[in-house]
Structure formats: C-alpha cells, structure tokens
Amino acid sequence: MAMNRIQFQPGLSIPAFQQQFGSEDQCQTALEQTRWQQGLRCLHCQYPACYRIQGRTNALFECRACRKQTSLTAGTLFEKSSLPLRLWFLALYLIGEAKTGLSALALKCQLGVNYRTAWLVQHKIMQAMLERDARYQLDGVVQVDDAYLGGERSGGKAGRGPENKIPCMAAMALHVWRHPWYLKLSPVVGFTQQAIRVWAECCLQPGAYVISDGLSCFGVVIRAVATHEAHVAGGKNPKDLPLFRWISTLLGNVKASLSWIYHAFAFGKYAGHYLAAIAYRFNRVLRKIPFPKIIFY
Ligand SMILES: [Zn+2]
C-alpha cells in the first residue's frame, strides 16, 4: 500500500502528551510561553515588565508600572473557567487528534467530568475553532459542492432535505500543485441565490476561481464575487469527475464521520460548530501544526 505522507506524519502520542502537559504547572508554562513569546506586556498600559504573584493557583501577573493585574487565562477560551488547565489541554488534545471527531459523551469519559461540563468544553473549543477559521477567505482555485449533512435518524426521508440534515456548502482551495490546501464547511439556510451570495461574500476572496458541478443557484451569484466555472457532465455524475476528486472524497468522509460519531444529536442546531471542528482539524493536519500551537493558529 502506498504511504500517505499526511496520514503517516508523526503526531503527539498519549504518553508524550502526558509527559509534556500532565500537570497544571506544565500547562500554565506552555500557555504563558505560547501566548507571550516576547514576554508579557501589560494589557492596560503596554509596559513590558510584569511579575507573577506567588501563591496563586491560577497564574496572575502584576504590572510594575500601573500595578494592574492580568490573569494568564484572560482573553482566552479558558477565562473564568473552574476546570483545571490540564483538563482543558487534554480536551484540546483529544478533540484536535480525533480524526473522525469526538462526541461529548466520549469526552466526558476521557476527562472524568459530568456530561454537561464535557458538552460545554467541547462547544467552547468548537466555537474557538469556528472563529479562528472565519478570519480566512478562500483564494485561488476553489472546488465547491453542496450537500445535505447531518446524523441519520430512523424514519427520516431519503434524498435531499431528510430529517435532521441541513444544507451545507463545502469549499476546498487547492494548492498551486492542485493538492487540498484550505477547507471551509458552512451550513447555509438553503440552496437559494440569496443564501449562496451571503456564503460567497463571506468565504471567497474577490477574484477566486471557483469550480462547481453547476447547481443552478451557484452560477450567477458566485460570479458576482469570483470567477466561476461550471462542469456538468452529460449522463455522468459530475462528482465522479477527477476535477472534483478532493471535495467528493472529503464530503464522503464528513458524512461517514457525522453518521458514526454524532448520530444521536440535533445536528441542525449546532451544525456550524461540528463542521468548523472538522475543517479546523483538516486544515491544521495539512499544515503539520503541532500541539499546543494548534490552539492559536
Ligand atoms: Zn500596566
């Protein structure tokens, strides 16, 4: 079997993670070094010298100039959380490493917390992933496709728009060598011209070169933002064309992942979170961004 260099890239093993981030002190040091690589500047007056107040469980720093205090977790997703940082790091590790996703129930067991805490931690992390990737717009050659995504539920209808499935747009920017480079998975209110226009303005850089299978609502609207090329293969499913290889493979994997991992939840309500987590992981694996830098990139 040919070796896939992405699949076989070295990750962080569980023993190595525990060795590096197994204690509260280790996690606080890692967070401090990752947040303030040049040293902490006071968040209030920008003075470049702060000292750590001793004897505090949660790291607290005081400015030598204005005497105002700054918490290590202020302005991060850990702010005001009573959960130890080592459990937050473990959650980030587990969610970041789980190639096919991780349910709140599985996270509850792994962290040893109650379900509500696990659910809140999972959704806070997924919200951070969503906000981080929302800063990017896709540029260059971009494959787009539409799909109804969500968990299977017994009794649901087949085809477009079955119960517990919602309309989503998948877009993959390709590298100059035509390999996958950046992914966006976004729920949309429907495959209408207005919905696709909102999506295109949010996700595509002006001038991007978009390739689609020619769904009627794509053309006019995407052309308002980017150059659009529609491919409709007579008698053949456009998704089988080599041109759509990456996006079709990816959507197949996403559907399988959602069916197996998250089959019991109300997907429609939190689709943005779950899809953002899948895209975030995909984008960082491609770039080989190691833990814990993955939190901030
Ligand atoms: Zn200050």
Coordinates of C-alpha atoms and ligand atoms in Angstrom, one line a residue:
M1 CA 0.0 0.0 0.0
A2 CA 1.3 3.4 -0.9
M3 CA 2.2 5.5 2.1
N4 CA 0.2 8.7 2.5
R5 CA 2.6 11.3 4.0
I6 CA -0.3 13.2 5.6
Q7 CA -1.7 10.2 7.3
F8 CA 1.6 8.9 8.4
Q9 CA 3.0 12.2 9.7
P10 CA 4.2 11.9 13.3
G11 CA 1.7 13.2 15.9
L12 CA 1.9 13.6 19.6
S13 CA 1.4 10.2 21.4
I14 CA -0.7 10.0 24.6
P15 CA 2.4 9.2 26.8
A16 CA 4.3 12.1 25.2
F17 CA 1.3 14.4 25.8
Q18 CA 1.1 13.3 29.5
Q19 CA 4.8 13.9 29.9
Q20 CA 4.7 17.4 28.5
F21 CA 1.2 18.6 29.7
G22 CA 0.3 16.3 32.5
S23 CA 0.5 18.8 35.3
E24 CA -1.2 22.2 36.0
D25 CA 2.3 23.9 36.1
Q26 CA 3.3 22.4 32.8
C27 CA 0.1 23.7 31.1
Q28 CA 0.4 27.1 32.7
T29 CA 4.0 27.4 31.5
A30 CA 3.1 26.2 28.0
L31 CA 0.2 28.7 27.8
E32 CA 2.3 31.5 29.0
Q33 CA 5.1 30.8 26.5
T34 CA 2.7 30.3 23.6
R35 CA 0.7 33.5 24.4
W36 CA 3.6 35.8 25.2
Q37 CA 6.6 34.6 23.3
Q38 CA 8.3 38.0 23.8
G39 CA 7.3 38.2 27.4
L40 CA 4.1 39.7 28.8
R41 CA 3.4 43.4 28.2
C42 CA 0.8 44.9 30.5
L43 CA -2.6 44.6 28.8
H44 CA -3.6 48.0 30.3
C45 CA -0.5 50.3 29.7
Q46 CA 1.7 48.1 27.5
Y47 CA 4.6 48.4 30.0
P48 CA 7.0 45.5 29.2
A49 CA 7.6 44.2 32.7
C50 CA 5.2 42.3 34.8
Y51 CA 5.9 39.9 37.7
R52 CA 4.0 36.8 38.7
I53 CA 2.2 37.0 42.0
Q54 CA 3.2 34.0 44.0
G55 CA 0.9 31.6 45.9
R56 CA -2.0 31.8 43.4
T57 CA -3.4 28.5 41.9
N58 CA -4.4 30.4 38.8
A59 CA -1.4 32.3 37.4
L60 CA -1.8 36.1 38.0
F61 CA 0.6 38.8 36.9
E62 CA 1.0 42.4 38.1
C63 CA 2.4 45.3 36.0
R64 CA 5.4 47.0 37.6
A65 CA 4.2 50.4 36.2
C66 CA 0.5 50.7 36.7
R67 CA 0.1 47.8 39.2
K68 CA -2.9 46.4 37.3
Q69 CA -3.3 42.7 37.3
T70 CA -3.7 40.3 34.4
S71 CA -4.7 36.6 34.6
L72 CA -2.9 34.1 32.4
T73 CA -6.2 32.9 31.0
A74 CA -7.7 36.4 30.5
G75 CA -9.0 36.8 26.9
T76 CA -8.7 33.1 26.1
L77 CA -11.3 30.4 26.0
F78 CA -10.2 29.2 29.5
E79 CA -11.1 32.6 31.1
K80 CA -13.2 32.3 34.3
S81 CA -13.4 28.5 33.9
S82 CA -13.1 26.5 37.1
L83 CA -11.9 23.5 35.2
P84 CA -8.1 22.9 35.6
L85 CA -6.0 23.9 32.7
R86 CA -4.6 20.4 32.4
L87 CA -8.1 19.1 31.7
W88 CA -8.7 21.9 29.1
F89 CA -5.4 20.9 27.4
L90 CA -6.4 17.2 27.5
A91 CA -9.7 18.2 25.8
L92 CA -7.9 20.2 23.2
Y93 CA -5.6 17.3 22.6
L94 CA -8.4 14.7 22.3
I95 CA -10.6 16.9 20.0
G96 CA -7.6 18.0 17.9
E97 CA -6.2 14.5 17.5
A98 CA -9.6 12.7 16.8
K99 CA -9.5 12.3 13.1
T100 CA -13.1 11.3 12.9
G101 CA -14.4 13.6 15.6
L102 CA -15.2 13.1 19.2
S103 CA -18.6 13.1 20.9
A104 CA -19.3 14.9 24.2
L105 CA -20.1 11.5 25.7
A106 CA -16.7 10.2 24.7
L107 CA -15.1 13.4 26.0
K108 CA -17.0 13.0 29.3
C109 CA -15.4 9.6 29.9
Q110 CA -11.9 10.7 28.9
L111 CA -11.9 13.8 31.1
G112 CA -13.7 12.2 34.0
V113 CA -16.2 15.1 34.3
N114 CA -20.0 15.2 34.0
Y115 CA -21.8 15.3 30.7
R116 CA -22.8 19.0 30.9
T117 CA -19.2 20.1 31.6
A118 CA -17.9 17.9 28.7
W119 CA -20.5 19.3 26.4
L120 CA -19.7 22.9 27.4
V121 CA -16.0 22.3 27.0
Q122 CA -16.5 20.7 23.6
H123 CA -18.7 23.5 22.3
K124 CA -16.4 26.3 23.6
I125 CA -13.5 24.7 21.8
M126 CA -15.5 24.2 18.6
Q127 CA -16.7 27.9 18.8
A128 CA -13.0 28.9 19.1
M129 CA -12.2 26.8 16.0
L130 CA -15.0 28.4 14.1
E131 CA -14.0 32.0 15.0
R132 CA -10.3 31.2 14.1
D133 CA -11.1 29.9 10.7
A134 CA -13.6 32.6 10.0
R135 CA -10.7 35.0 9.6
Y136 CA -9.7 33.3 6.3
Q137 CA -11.3 33.6 2.9
L138 CA -10.5 31.1 0.1
D139 CA -8.4 32.2 -2.8
G140 CA -7.0 30.8 -6.0
V141 CA -8.7 27.7 -7.4
V142 CA -11.6 26.6 -5.2
Q143 CA -13.7 23.5 -5.6
V144 CA -17.2 23.9 -4.3
D145 CA -20.1 21.5 -3.7
D146 CA -23.4 21.4 -2.0
A147 CA -24.6 18.6 0.4
Y148 CA -27.2 17.8 3.0
L149 CA -25.2 16.8 6.1
G150 CA -26.2 15.5 9.5
G151 CA -26.8 12.5 11.6
E152 CA -29.0 9.7 10.4
R153 CA -32.2 9.2 12.3
S154 CA -34.5 6.3 12.0
G155 CA -37.7 7.1 10.0
G156 CA -36.0 10.0 8.1
K157 CA -36.7 10.6 4.5
A158 CA -34.2 9.8 1.8
G159 CA -32.7 12.2 -0.7
R160 CA -32.5 16.0 -0.4
G161 CA -33.5 17.5 2.9
P162 CA -34.3 14.5 5.1
E163 CA -35.0 15.0 8.7
N164 CA -32.0 16.1 10.9
K165 CA -30.0 17.1 7.8
I166 CA -29.3 20.6 6.8
P167 CA -28.0 22.3 3.6
C168 CA -24.2 22.9 3.7
M169 CA -21.6 24.3 1.4
A170 CA -18.2 22.7 1.1
A171 CA -15.3 24.6 -0.5
M172 CA -11.8 23.5 -0.9
A173 CA -9.0 25.8 -2.0
L174 CA -6.3 24.0 -3.9
H175 CA -2.6 24.5 -3.6
V176 CA -0.6 25.5 -6.6
W177 CA 0.1 21.8 -7.2
R178 CA -3.6 21.1 -7.1
H179 CA -3.5 19.4 -3.7
P180 CA -6.0 20.3 -1.0
W181 CA -5.0 23.4 0.9
Y182 CA -7.8 25.0 2.8
L183 CA -11.3 23.8 3.6
K184 CA -14.4 25.5 4.6
L185 CA -17.6 23.7 5.7
S186 CA -20.6 26.0 6.2
P187 CA -24.3 25.5 7.0
V188 CA -26.5 27.6 4.8
V189 CA -30.2 28.4 5.1
G190 CA -30.9 26.8 1.8
F191 CA -29.6 26.5 -1.8
T192 CA -31.1 29.8 -2.8
Q193 CA -29.4 32.6 -4.7
Q194 CA -29.6 34.8 -1.7
A195 CA -28.1 32.2 0.7
I196 CA -25.3 31.4 -1.7
R197 CA -24.5 35.1 -2.2
V198 CA -24.1 35.6 1.6
W199 CA -21.9 32.5 1.7
A200 CA -19.8 33.5 -1.2
E201 CA -19.2 37.0 0.1
C202 CA -18.2 35.6 3.5
C203 CA -16.0 32.7 2.3
L204 CA -14.4 33.6 -1.0
Q205 CA -11.8 36.3 -1.8
P206 CA -12.7 38.5 -4.7
G207 CA -11.1 37.0 -7.8
A208 CA -11.1 33.4 -6.6
Y209 CA -11.5 30.9 -9.4
V210 CA -14.5 28.6 -8.4
I211 CA -15.2 25.2 -9.9
S212 CA -18.6 23.7 -9.3
D213 CA -20.9 21.0 -10.6
G214 CA -23.2 23.6 -11.9
L215 CA -26.1 23.7 -9.4
S216 CA -28.3 26.4 -10.8
C217 CA -28.1 28.8 -7.8
F218 CA -24.3 28.8 -7.9
G219 CA -23.6 30.5 -11.2
V220 CA -25.0 34.0 -11.2
V221 CA -24.3 34.5 -7.5
I222 CA -20.7 33.2 -7.3
R223 CA -19.9 35.1 -10.4
A224 CA -20.7 38.3 -8.5
V225 CA -17.8 37.6 -6.2
A226 CA -15.4 35.3 -8.1
T227 CA -14.8 33.7 -11.5
H228 CA -17.0 30.7 -11.8
E229 CA -16.6 27.6 -14.0
A230 CA -19.4 25.1 -14.0
H231 CA -18.9 21.4 -15.1
V232 CA -21.9 19.4 -16.0
A233 CA -21.0 16.0 -17.4
G234 CA -23.8 14.7 -19.7
G235 CA -25.1 11.4 -18.3
K236 CA -22.5 11.2 -15.7
N237 CA -22.5 12.4 -12.1
P238 CA -20.2 15.5 -12.1
K239 CA -18.9 14.4 -8.7
D240 CA -17.2 11.4 -10.4
L241 CA -15.1 13.7 -12.5
P242 CA -11.4 13.8 -11.5
L243 CA -11.9 17.6 -11.2
F244 CA -14.0 17.0 -8.1
R245 CA -11.9 14.3 -6.6
W246 CA -10.8 16.1 -3.4
I247 CA -14.1 17.7 -2.5
S248 CA -16.1 14.5 -3.2
T249 CA -13.7 12.4 -1.1
L250 CA -13.9 14.9 1.7
L251 CA -17.6 15.1 1.7
G252 CA -17.9 11.3 1.8
N253 CA -15.6 11.2 4.9
V254 CA -17.6 14.0 6.6
K255 CA -20.9 12.2 6.0
A256 CA -19.4 9.0 7.4
S257 CA -18.0 10.8 10.4
L258 CA -21.2 12.6 11.3
S259 CA -23.2 9.4 11.0
W260 CA -21.0 7.3 13.2
I261 CA -19.8 9.8 15.8
Y262 CA -22.6 12.2 16.3
H263 CA -25.6 10.1 15.2
A264 CA -27.9 11.0 18.2
F265 CA -27.7 14.8 18.5
A266 CA -29.8 17.5 16.9
F267 CA -27.3 18.4 14.2
G268 CA -29.3 21.3 12.8
K269 CA -28.8 23.5 15.9
Y270 CA -25.1 23.1 16.2
A271 CA -24.1 22.3 12.6
G272 CA -21.7 25.3 12.4
H273 CA -19.7 24.0 15.4
Y274 CA -19.4 20.4 14.3
L275 CA -18.5 21.4 10.7
A276 CA -16.0 24.0 11.9
A277 CA -14.3 21.5 14.1
I278 CA -13.9 19.1 11.1
A279 CA -12.5 21.8 8.9
Y280 CA -10.2 23.2 11.6
R281 CA -8.6 19.8 12.2
F282 CA -8.3 19.1 8.5
N283 CA -6.6 22.5 7.9
R284 CA -4.1 22.1 10.7
V285 CA -3.2 18.4 9.9
L286 CA -2.3 19.6 6.4
R287 CA 0.0 22.2 7.8
K288 CA 1.5 19.9 10.4
I289 CA 0.9 22.4 13.2
P290 CA 1.9 20.8 16.4
F291 CA 0.2 20.9 19.8
P292 CA -0.1 23.2 21.7
K293 CA 0.5 25.8 18.9
I294 CA -2.6 24.4 17.3
I295 CA -4.6 26.4 19.9
F296 CA -3.5 29.7 18.5
Y297 CA -3.1 29.1 14.7
Ligands
ZN1 ZN 0.4 48.4 33.3

